Amino acid sequence: MICEIRDRDGLARSGILKDGETSLRVPAVVDAASFFSTRLDRPFTNVPLGAPRGFAEQYLVAGEHPTAVHPQFPVQVPDGDIAMVSNWHTALQNPRQYVDWLINLKTDVRADTAWYAPAAALPSTVWLLIASGFDLFDTTAVDLKSAQAIFCLPEGEFPADLLDQGVCACQGCRDHDLKAHNRLALEAEVNRVGVFLQKGQLRELAEARCRLNAAQVSVLRHLDNHYDWVEQWTPVARTATFKANSGDSMNRPEVKRYMDRLLTRYIPPSAEVAVLLPCSARKPYSRSQSHRRFINAVAGRAHEIIITSPLGVVPREIELCYPAAHYDVPVTGYWDREEVAVLADVLAKYLAKHQYRRVIAHLEGGAMQVAAMAADICGISLECTVRDHPTSGASLSALDAALTGERRVRSDQIKGMLSFQFDAEVDTAGMQVRGKFPRLSVMRNRRPLFSLDTTTGMLRPTFEGWSLIPKGYRVVIDDFVPQGDILAPGVLSADPVIREGDEVLVEGPHALATGRAAMGAFEMARSNHGVAVRRRKVMKR
């Protein structure tokens, strides 16, 4: 069987599982007895997940389809086979081990392998199984619930008398058939999760679904705590709006990655004065009425830095970069203590690295608390210019007066964006930004170097633009000239920093190509199928 992955969202995937002339869209619920050509009730596949390596190695039978795998005894899954994890329905009983076992299972198996979790899927748990990278499920678990007179919903399991209370209008409920309802509920939830996966909003669904189950909340948080492992599966940008609707949103891999790149990659303009500004509902901030007033008041005499949740610090130069221009957050006017502490820590680290002669806080409320706490950590003084409200005439006049006599700062948006995106310090002398948002391009001597992808806020280099980026984000291919998208088998090596969605330069003996990574570097190295790079342009050498 060949698993052709079409969409990814972290560990979750959707695609087509092909077996000869037949194909199945995954994730999917299957009739295991007819789907698999071999018996699944073979001996010694029911090894407990917590069994030690020696026990699993002794009793786990290899060489049969699908291949039984165990977190303590990773085995080689043949190309085209399916990995089957028995007893995974017991993993939720220990959320910490759930994540440890998942990492052990996923680390050494090819990234394009299909995963089957027998007897594990319920409407209330299948979102987590899909988010964990499982593709195939059966009806064993819901059939058992039916035998136990339990009514299954995505929100949990309930007594069978809900069948008569109108909470569901499926055919099973209309026929008063509990078994049919439970099966239909499972299939509907798999399809529902698939929609969120394809939209790039599976995390939003996860944060909503897990609230009704403490163990699921724990699994989500333990996954977030394994940032280095989860981050490699996380796309560098999404086309969907990033909805930060809960406290767990602050621990999303995208947020941690943003903070890390801000503190380790981003190169700010040379400035002695910084102005801390509040965020706005409209993105990018500079398109909002409030920020137009702030920009007019500052008049280029200071470096503008926006304080926001959940990202913490957004310098003006990278306000277009994902996720700074792509998030939405509930506006209540209240910032809790944990939120303030996390964001203050980020701001303090930023101010410690980039020391300004003056820091002006044009803030109020929670954002002002963040700035004050960060100033205490750094041992610096803040100058406050808000009189009643940041956009009031008195406050804007105070901000203008505070900057009297300060020299203009040469803002360098392109250098900031390139440093953030490619971890490269590029000489931007002579570069000009042409056009109006969102149609922006970067030119030098009338030659195009970069264009802006407004769906992600990323710069797309031309071949000449790539010549200015000295290293990194390269994919090396075999000796062929790409005629279309570049498939994983044709990739010889890839820069380890590459993530799905990154702009990359493809290098081969007789061709160069520009494009966007369709999978992370580690997947390119561990996949025998699938598109590695969505090619944009090719140039023969």
Coordinates of C-alpha atoms in Angstrom, one line a residue:
M1 CA 0.0 0.0 0.0
I2 CA 1.2 3.5 -0.8
C3 CA 0.1 6.5 1.4
E4 CA 0.0 9.7 -0.6
I5 CA -0.2 12.5 1.8
R6 CA -2.1 15.5 0.5
D7 CA -2.5 17.8 3.6
R8 CA -0.6 18.0 6.9
D9 CA -1.4 19.7 10.1
G10 CA 1.3 18.8 12.6
L11 CA 1.4 15.1 13.1
A12 CA -2.0 14.7 11.4
R13 CA -2.3 13.9 7.7
S14 CA -5.0 13.4 5.1
G15 CA -4.4 11.8 1.8
I16 CA -5.0 8.7 -0.3
L17 CA -4.1 5.1 0.7
K18 CA -3.6 3.2 -2.5
D19 CA -3.6 -0.6 -2.9
G20 CA -3.3 -1.5 -6.5
E21 CA -6.4 -0.2 -8.3
T22 CA -8.3 0.6 -5.1
S23 CA -7.9 3.8 -3.1
L24 CA -9.1 5.0 0.3
R25 CA -9.2 8.6 1.5
V26 CA -7.6 8.8 5.0
P27 CA -8.2 9.4 7.8
A28 CA -11.0 6.8 7.6
V29 CA -13.0 4.2 9.5
V30 CA -12.6 0.7 7.8
D31 CA -14.0 -2.8 8.3
A32 CA -10.8 -4.3 9.5
A33 CA -11.9 -7.9 8.7
S34 CA -12.3 -7.1 5.0
F35 CA -9.8 -4.3 4.6
F36 CA -6.7 -6.3 5.7
S37 CA -5.9 -9.4 3.7
T38 CA -4.5 -11.2 6.7
R39 CA -6.0 -12.2 10.1
L40 CA -5.6 -9.6 12.8
D41 CA -6.2 -12.0 15.7
R42 CA -2.8 -13.6 15.3
P43 CA -1.0 -14.5 18.5
F44 CA 1.3 -12.1 20.5
T45 CA 0.2 -8.8 18.9
N46 CA -1.5 -7.8 22.2
V47 CA 1.7 -6.9 24.0
P48 CA 0.9 -4.1 26.6
L49 CA 2.3 -0.7 25.8
G50 CA 4.1 -0.5 29.1
A51 CA 5.8 -3.9 28.7
P52 CA 9.7 -3.6 28.8
R53 CA 11.7 -4.0 25.7
G54 CA 12.8 -7.5 26.4
F55 CA 9.2 -8.7 26.8
A56 CA 8.1 -7.0 23.6
E57 CA 11.1 -8.3 21.7
Q58 CA 10.4 -11.8 22.8
Y59 CA 6.7 -11.9 22.0
L60 CA 6.0 -9.4 19.2
V61 CA 5.7 -11.3 15.9
A62 CA 7.2 -9.5 13.0
G63 CA 6.9 -10.1 9.3
E64 CA 3.1 -10.1 8.9
H65 CA 0.8 -7.5 7.4
P66 CA 0.0 -5.0 9.0
T67 CA 3.3 -4.7 10.9
A68 CA 2.8 -4.7 14.6
V69 CA 4.9 -2.1 16.3
H70 CA 5.6 -1.3 20.0
P71 CA 6.9 1.8 21.6
Q72 CA 9.6 -0.1 23.5
F73 CA 10.7 -2.2 20.6
P74 CA 10.7 -0.2 17.3
V75 CA 10.7 -2.5 14.3
Q76 CA 11.2 -1.7 10.6
V77 CA 7.9 -1.3 8.8
P78 CA 8.4 -2.4 5.2
D79 CA 7.7 0.1 2.5
G80 CA 4.1 0.0 1.6
D81 CA 2.9 -1.6 4.8
I82 CA 0.9 -0.3 7.6
A83 CA 2.0 0.2 11.2
M84 CA -0.4 -1.3 13.7
V85 CA -0.3 -0.3 17.4
S86 CA -2.2 -2.7 19.6
N87 CA -3.6 -1.5 22.9
W88 CA -3.4 2.2 22.0
H89 CA -6.9 2.6 23.6
T90 CA -5.1 2.2 27.0
A91 CA -2.6 5.0 26.3
L92 CA -4.9 7.8 27.5
Q93 CA -4.9 6.3 31.0
N94 CA -1.4 7.8 31.4
P95 CA -1.1 11.1 29.4
R96 CA 2.7 11.5 30.1
Q97 CA 3.4 8.0 28.7
Y98 CA 1.0 8.6 25.8
V99 CA 3.4 11.3 24.5
D100 CA 6.6 9.3 25.4
W101 CA 5.2 6.2 23.6
L102 CA 4.2 8.3 20.6
I103 CA 7.6 9.8 20.2
N104 CA 9.2 6.4 20.4
L105 CA 6.9 5.0 17.8
K106 CA 7.2 7.9 15.3
T107 CA 10.9 8.6 15.5
D108 CA 12.3 5.6 13.6
V109 CA 9.4 4.8 11.2
R110 CA 9.2 6.4 7.7
A111 CA 7.1 9.5 7.6
D112 CA 4.9 8.2 4.8
T113 CA 3.9 5.1 6.7
A114 CA 0.1 4.7 7.4
W115 CA -0.8 4.1 11.0
Y116 CA -3.7 1.9 12.3
A117 CA -5.0 2.1 15.9
P118 CA -7.2 -1.0 16.3
A119 CA -10.1 -0.9 18.8
A120 CA -9.2 2.6 19.9
A121 CA -11.5 5.1 18.2
L122 CA -14.5 6.7 19.8
P123 CA -16.2 9.9 18.6
S124 CA -14.8 11.6 21.7
T125 CA -11.2 10.4 21.2
V126 CA -10.7 10.1 17.5
W127 CA -9.6 13.8 17.1
L128 CA -6.7 13.0 19.4
L129 CA -5.8 9.9 17.5
I130 CA -5.8 11.8 14.2
A131 CA -3.8 14.6 15.8
S132 CA -1.3 12.0 16.9
G133 CA -0.8 10.8 13.4
F134 CA -3.1 7.8 13.1
D135 CA -4.9 7.3 9.8
L136 CA -7.0 4.1 10.1
F137 CA -9.6 3.1 12.6
D138 CA -12.3 0.4 13.1
T139 CA -15.6 0.2 14.8
T140 CA -14.6 -2.2 17.5
A141 CA -14.6 0.4 20.3
V142 CA -18.0 1.9 19.4
D143 CA -19.5 -1.6 18.9
L144 CA -18.4 -2.5 22.5
K145 CA -20.0 0.7 23.8
S146 CA -23.2 -0.3 22.0
A147 CA -23.1 -3.7 23.7
Q148 CA -22.7 -1.8 27.0
A149 CA -25.8 0.4 26.2
I150 CA -23.6 3.5 25.9
F151 CA -24.5 6.4 23.6
C152 CA -21.4 8.0 22.0
L153 CA -21.0 11.6 21.0
P154 CA -17.9 13.7 20.3
E155 CA -18.5 15.3 23.7
G156 CA -18.3 12.0 25.5
E157 CA -20.2 8.8 26.4
F158 CA -23.7 8.8 27.9
P159 CA -26.5 6.4 28.8
A160 CA -28.4 4.9 25.9
D161 CA -31.6 6.7 26.8
L162 CA -30.2 9.7 25.0
L163 CA -31.3 7.8 21.9
D164 CA -34.8 9.1 22.6
Q165 CA -34.0 12.7 23.6
G166 CA -33.4 14.2 20.2
V167 CA -29.7 15.1 20.7
C168 CA -28.9 13.5 17.4
A169 CA -30.8 13.2 14.1
C170 CA -28.8 10.5 12.4
Q171 CA -30.4 7.6 10.7
G172 CA -29.5 5.3 13.6
C173 CA -31.3 7.6 16.0
R174 CA -34.3 7.8 13.7
D175 CA -34.4 3.9 13.5
H176 CA -33.8 3.6 17.3
D177 CA -30.6 1.7 16.5
L178 CA -27.8 2.4 19.0
K179 CA -25.1 0.5 17.2
A180 CA -25.9 2.3 13.9
H181 CA -25.8 5.7 15.7
N182 CA -22.5 5.0 17.4
R183 CA -20.9 3.9 14.1
L184 CA -22.3 6.9 12.3
A185 CA -21.2 9.3 15.1
L186 CA -17.6 7.9 14.7
E187 CA -17.6 8.3 10.9
A188 CA -19.0 11.8 11.1
E189 CA -16.4 12.9 13.6
V190 CA -13.6 11.5 11.5
N191 CA -14.9 13.5 8.6
R192 CA -15.4 16.6 10.7
V193 CA -11.8 16.4 12.0
G194 CA -10.6 15.9 8.4
V195 CA -12.2 19.3 7.5
F196 CA -10.4 21.1 10.2
L197 CA -7.2 19.3 9.2
Q198 CA -7.5 20.5 5.6
K199 CA -8.2 24.0 6.8
G200 CA -5.1 24.1 9.0
Q201 CA -7.2 24.6 12.1
L202 CA -6.9 21.2 13.8
R203 CA -5.2 22.9 16.8
E204 CA -8.3 25.1 17.3
L205 CA -10.5 22.0 17.3
A206 CA -8.1 20.2 19.7
E207 CA -8.3 23.1 22.2
A208 CA -12.1 23.0 22.1
R209 CA -12.5 19.2 22.1
C210 CA -10.1 18.5 25.0
R211 CA -11.9 20.7 27.5
L212 CA -14.3 17.9 28.4
N213 CA -11.6 15.4 29.3
A214 CA -8.8 16.0 31.7
A215 CA -6.6 13.3 30.2
Q216 CA -6.9 14.9 26.8
V217 CA -5.9 18.3 28.1
S218 CA -2.9 16.6 29.7
V219 CA -1.8 15.0 26.5
L220 CA -2.0 18.3 24.6
R221 CA 0.1 20.0 27.2
H222 CA 2.7 17.2 27.4
L223 CA 2.9 17.4 23.6
D224 CA 3.5 21.1 23.8
N225 CA 6.2 20.5 26.4
H226 CA 8.1 18.4 23.8
Y227 CA 8.6 21.5 21.6
D228 CA 11.8 20.4 19.9
W229 CA 10.0 17.2 18.6
V230 CA 6.6 18.6 17.8
E231 CA 8.1 21.7 16.1
Q232 CA 9.6 19.7 13.3
W233 CA 6.1 18.5 12.3
T234 CA 4.6 22.0 12.5
P235 CA 4.2 24.0 9.3
V236 CA 6.1 27.3 9.3
A237 CA 2.9 29.2 8.3
R238 CA -0.7 28.5 7.7
T239 CA -3.2 30.1 5.4
A240 CA -6.0 30.0 8.0
T241 CA -6.3 32.5 10.8
F242 CA -4.5 31.5 14.0
K243 CA -7.2 31.6 16.7
A244 CA -5.7 32.0 20.2
N245 CA -8.9 31.3 22.1
S246 CA -7.5 29.6 25.2
G247 CA -4.5 29.8 27.6
D248 CA -3.1 26.7 25.9
S249 CA -2.7 28.8 22.7
M250 CA 0.4 30.4 24.3
N251 CA 2.1 27.0 24.2
R252 CA 1.4 26.3 20.6
P253 CA 4.6 25.3 18.6
E254 CA 4.0 28.3 16.3
V255 CA 4.1 30.7 19.2
K256 CA 7.2 29.2 20.7
R257 CA 8.9 29.2 17.3
Y258 CA 8.0 32.9 16.8
M259 CA 9.4 33.8 20.1
D260 CA 12.6 31.8 19.5
R261 CA 13.1 33.4 16.1
L262 CA 12.4 36.9 17.5
L263 CA 15.2 36.4 20.1
T264 CA 17.7 34.5 18.1
R265 CA 17.3 35.6 14.4
Y266 CA 15.6 39.0 14.1
I267 CA 17.9 42.0 13.4
P268 CA 16.3 45.3 14.4
P269 CA 17.2 48.7 12.9
S270 CA 19.8 50.7 14.5
A271 CA 17.9 52.9 17.0
E272 CA 18.5 54.4 20.4
V273 CA 14.8 54.9 21.3
A274 CA 12.0 52.3 21.4
V275 CA 8.3 53.0 21.6
L276 CA 6.1 50.2 23.0
L277 CA 2.7 50.2 21.4
P278 CA -0.6 48.3 21.9
C279 CA -1.8 45.8 19.3
S280 CA -4.9 46.3 17.2
A281 CA -7.8 44.0 16.1
R282 CA -6.9 44.7 12.4
K283 CA -3.9 42.9 11.0
P284 CA -1.4 43.9 9.9
Y285 CA -1.3 46.6 12.6
S286 CA -0.2 49.4 10.4
R287 CA -3.5 49.1 8.4
S288 CA -5.6 50.0 11.5
Q289 CA -6.7 53.5 12.3
S290 CA -5.1 53.4 15.7
H291 CA -1.6 52.5 14.4
R292 CA -1.8 55.1 11.6
R293 CA -2.1 57.6 14.4
F294 CA 0.7 56.1 16.3
I295 CA 2.9 56.1 13.2
N296 CA 2.1 59.8 12.6
A297 CA 3.0 60.6 16.2
V298 CA 6.2 58.7 16.2
A299 CA 7.2 60.1 12.8
G300 CA 10.1 57.7 12.4
R301 CA 11.9 59.0 15.5
A302 CA 11.9 55.6 17.3
H303 CA 11.7 51.9 16.8
E304 CA 8.1 50.8 17.0
I305 CA 7.4 47.6 19.0
I306 CA 4.0 46.2 19.4
I307 CA 3.1 44.4 22.7
T308 CA 0.5 41.7 22.1
S309 CA -0.8 38.3 23.4
P310 CA 0.0 35.5 22.7
L311 CA 3.2 36.5 20.7
G312 CA 4.6 39.0 23.2
V313 CA 6.7 41.3 21.1
V314 CA 6.2 42.2 17.4
P315 CA 8.6 44.7 16.0
R316 CA 7.1 46.8 13.2
E317 CA 9.5 45.3 10.6
I318 CA 8.1 41.8 11.0
E319 CA 4.4 42.6 11.5
L320 CA 3.6 40.9 8.2
C321 CA 5.3 37.7 9.1
Y322 CA 3.3 34.7 10.2
P323 CA 1.7 34.5 12.8
A324 CA 1.9 38.3 13.6
A325 CA -0.5 39.3 10.8
H326 CA -2.6 36.1 11.0
Y327 CA -3.9 35.7 14.5
D328 CA -7.1 36.5 16.3
V329 CA -7.5 36.7 20.1
P330 CA -10.5 37.4 22.3
V331 CA -10.5 41.0 23.5
T332 CA -11.6 41.3 27.2
G333 CA -9.2 43.9 28.5
Y334 CA -8.0 41.4 31.1
W335 CA -4.6 39.7 31.0
D336 CA -4.1 36.9 33.6
R337 CA -1.0 36.7 35.7
E338 CA 0.5 33.7 33.8
E339 CA -0.1 35.5 30.5
V340 CA 1.6 38.7 31.8
A341 CA 4.6 36.7 33.2
V342 CA 5.2 34.8 30.0
L343 CA 5.0 37.8 27.8
A344 CA 7.1 40.0 30.2
D345 CA 9.8 37.4 30.0
V346 CA 9.9 37.6 26.2
L347 CA 10.0 41.4 26.3
A348 CA 12.7 41.4 29.0
K349 CA 14.9 39.1 26.9
Y350 CA 14.4 41.3 23.9
L351 CA 15.2 44.5 25.7
A352 CA 18.3 42.9 27.3
K353 CA 19.6 41.8 23.9
H354 CA 18.8 45.1 22.1
Q355 CA 19.6 47.8 24.6
Y356 CA 17.9 51.2 23.9
R357 CA 18.9 54.5 25.5
R358 CA 15.2 55.2 26.1
V359 CA 12.1 53.0 26.2
I360 CA 8.7 54.8 25.9
A361 CA 5.6 52.8 27.0
H362 CA 2.6 54.1 25.1
L363 CA 0.4 51.4 26.7
E364 CA -2.4 50.7 29.2
G365 CA -4.0 47.8 31.0
G366 CA -2.4 44.3 30.6
A367 CA 0.1 45.4 28.0
M368 CA 1.4 48.1 30.4
Q369 CA 1.7 45.4 33.1
V370 CA 3.8 43.3 30.7
A371 CA 6.1 46.3 30.0
A372 CA 6.4 47.2 33.7
M373 CA 7.3 43.7 34.7
A374 CA 9.9 43.4 31.9
A375 CA 11.4 46.8 32.9
D376 CA 11.8 45.5 36.5
I377 CA 13.5 42.3 35.2
C378 CA 15.9 44.4 33.0
G379 CA 16.4 47.1 35.5
I380 CA 15.4 49.9 33.1
S381 CA 13.1 52.8 33.5
L382 CA 10.0 53.3 31.3
E383 CA 8.7 56.7 30.1
C384 CA 4.8 56.5 30.1
T385 CA 3.0 58.7 27.6
V386 CA -0.6 57.5 27.9
R387 CA -2.9 60.1 29.6
D388 CA -6.3 58.5 29.3
H389 CA -6.4 56.2 26.3
P390 CA -3.5 55.5 23.8
T391 CA -5.3 57.0 20.8
S392 CA -6.6 60.1 22.6
G393 CA -5.4 63.5 21.5
A394 CA -3.7 64.2 24.8
S395 CA -1.8 60.8 24.7
L396 CA -0.7 61.3 21.1
S397 CA 0.5 64.8 21.9
A398 CA 2.5 63.5 24.9
L399 CA 4.1 60.8 22.7
D400 CA 5.0 63.4 20.1
A401 CA 6.5 65.7 22.8
A402 CA 8.5 62.8 24.3
L403 CA 10.2 62.3 21.0
T404 CA 11.1 65.9 20.3
G405 CA 14.7 66.2 19.3
E406 CA 15.2 62.5 18.5
R407 CA 16.8 61.6 15.2
R408 CA 14.9 59.6 12.6
V409 CA 15.5 55.9 12.6
R410 CA 16.2 54.2 9.2
S411 CA 13.6 51.4 9.4
D412 CA 14.7 48.4 7.3
Q413 CA 11.7 46.1 6.8
I414 CA 13.4 43.8 4.3
K415 CA 16.4 43.2 6.6
G416 CA 14.1 42.4 9.5
M417 CA 12.0 40.0 7.5
L418 CA 14.9 38.2 5.9
S419 CA 16.7 37.8 9.2
F420 CA 13.5 36.4 10.8
Q421 CA 12.6 34.1 7.9
F422 CA 16.0 32.9 6.8
D423 CA 18.3 33.6 9.7
A424 CA 20.5 35.6 7.4
E425 CA 21.9 39.1 7.6
V426 CA 21.5 40.6 4.1
D427 CA 22.9 43.8 2.8
T428 CA 19.8 45.7 1.7
A429 CA 21.6 48.8 0.4
G430 CA 19.9 50.0 -2.8
M431 CA 16.8 47.8 -2.3
Q432 CA 13.4 49.4 -2.8
V433 CA 10.0 48.2 -1.9
R434 CA 7.6 48.6 -4.8
G435 CA 3.8 48.5 -4.9
K436 CA 1.2 48.8 -2.2
F437 CA 0.1 46.2 0.3
P438 CA -0.7 43.4 -0.4
R439 CA 1.1 43.5 -3.8
L440 CA 4.7 44.2 -2.6
S441 CA 7.9 43.4 -4.3
V442 CA 11.6 44.2 -3.6
M443 CA 13.8 45.5 -6.4
R444 CA 17.4 46.5 -6.8
N445 CA 18.5 48.3 -10.0
R446 CA 15.0 47.4 -11.5
R447 CA 15.7 43.7 -10.9
P448 CA 13.2 41.7 -8.8
L449 CA 14.7 40.1 -5.7
F450 CA 11.7 39.2 -3.5
S451 CA 7.9 39.2 -3.6
L452 CA 5.5 39.0 -0.7
D453 CA 3.1 36.1 -0.2
T454 CA 0.4 37.8 1.8
T455 CA -1.3 34.5 2.8
T456 CA 1.8 33.7 4.9
G457 CA 3.7 37.0 5.2
M458 CA 6.8 35.3 3.8
L459 CA 9.2 36.7 1.2
R460 CA 9.6 34.6 -2.0
P461 CA 13.1 35.0 -3.3
T462 CA 13.9 35.0 -7.0
F463 CA 17.1 33.3 -8.2
E464 CA 18.9 36.6 -7.8
G465 CA 17.4 37.0 -4.3
W466 CA 18.6 33.6 -3.3
S467 CA 22.2 34.7 -4.2
L468 CA 22.0 37.2 -1.4
I469 CA 21.1 34.5 1.2
P470 CA 24.5 32.9 1.7
K471 CA 23.4 29.6 3.3
G472 CA 20.5 27.6 4.6
Y473 CA 17.1 26.5 3.2
R474 CA 18.7 24.5 0.4
V475 CA 17.4 21.2 -0.9
V476 CA 19.8 19.1 -2.9
I477 CA 18.4 16.8 -5.6
D478 CA 19.6 14.1 -7.9
D479 CA 20.8 14.6 -11.5
F480 CA 17.6 15.7 -13.2
V481 CA 15.8 18.9 -14.3
P482 CA 12.5 19.2 -12.5
Q483 CA 9.5 19.2 -14.8
G484 CA 7.0 19.6 -12.0
D485 CA 6.8 19.3 -8.3
I486 CA 9.9 17.6 -6.7
L487 CA 9.1 14.2 -5.1
A488 CA 10.8 12.9 -2.0
P489 CA 12.7 10.1 -3.7
G490 CA 14.6 12.7 -5.8
V491 CA 15.9 14.5 -2.7
L492 CA 19.4 13.7 -1.7
S493 CA 19.6 16.0 1.3
A494 CA 17.9 19.0 2.8
D495 CA 18.8 21.7 5.3
P496 CA 17.6 20.4 8.8
V497 CA 15.9 23.8 9.5
I498 CA 13.4 23.4 6.6
R499 CA 9.8 23.0 7.7
E500 CA 6.6 22.5 5.7
G501 CA 5.8 25.9 4.0
D502 CA 9.3 27.2 4.0
E503 CA 10.6 28.9 0.9
V504 CA 13.6 26.8 -0.4
L505 CA 16.2 26.8 -3.1
V506 CA 16.5 23.5 -4.9
E507 CA 20.0 22.7 -6.2
G508 CA 20.9 19.9 -8.6
P509 CA 23.9 19.2 -10.9
H510 CA 22.1 20.6 -13.9
A511 CA 19.3 22.7 -12.5
L512 CA 18.2 25.2 -9.9
A513 CA 14.6 25.7 -8.8
T514 CA 12.7 27.8 -6.4
G515 CA 9.7 26.6 -4.5
R516 CA 7.9 25.9 -1.2
A517 CA 8.6 22.9 1.0
A518 CA 5.6 20.5 1.1
M519 CA 7.2 18.6 4.0
G520 CA 9.9 19.2 6.6
A521 CA 13.5 18.2 6.0
F522 CA 13.3 15.2 8.3
E523 CA 10.3 13.9 6.3
M524 CA 12.1 14.4 3.0
A525 CA 14.9 12.1 4.4
R526 CA 12.4 9.5 5.7
S527 CA 9.8 9.3 2.9
N528 CA 9.7 7.2 -0.3
H529 CA 6.6 8.8 -1.6
G530 CA 5.0 12.3 -1.8
V531 CA 5.8 15.8 -2.9
A532 CA 8.8 17.3 -1.1
V533 CA 8.8 20.7 -2.8
R534 CA 6.1 22.6 -4.7
R535 CA 8.2 23.9 -7.6
R536 CA 7.7 27.5 -8.8
K537 CA 10.5 28.2 -11.2
V538 CA 13.4 26.2 -12.8
M539 CA 16.6 27.4 -14.3
K540 CA 19.0 25.0 -16.1
R541 CA 22.6 25.3 -15.3

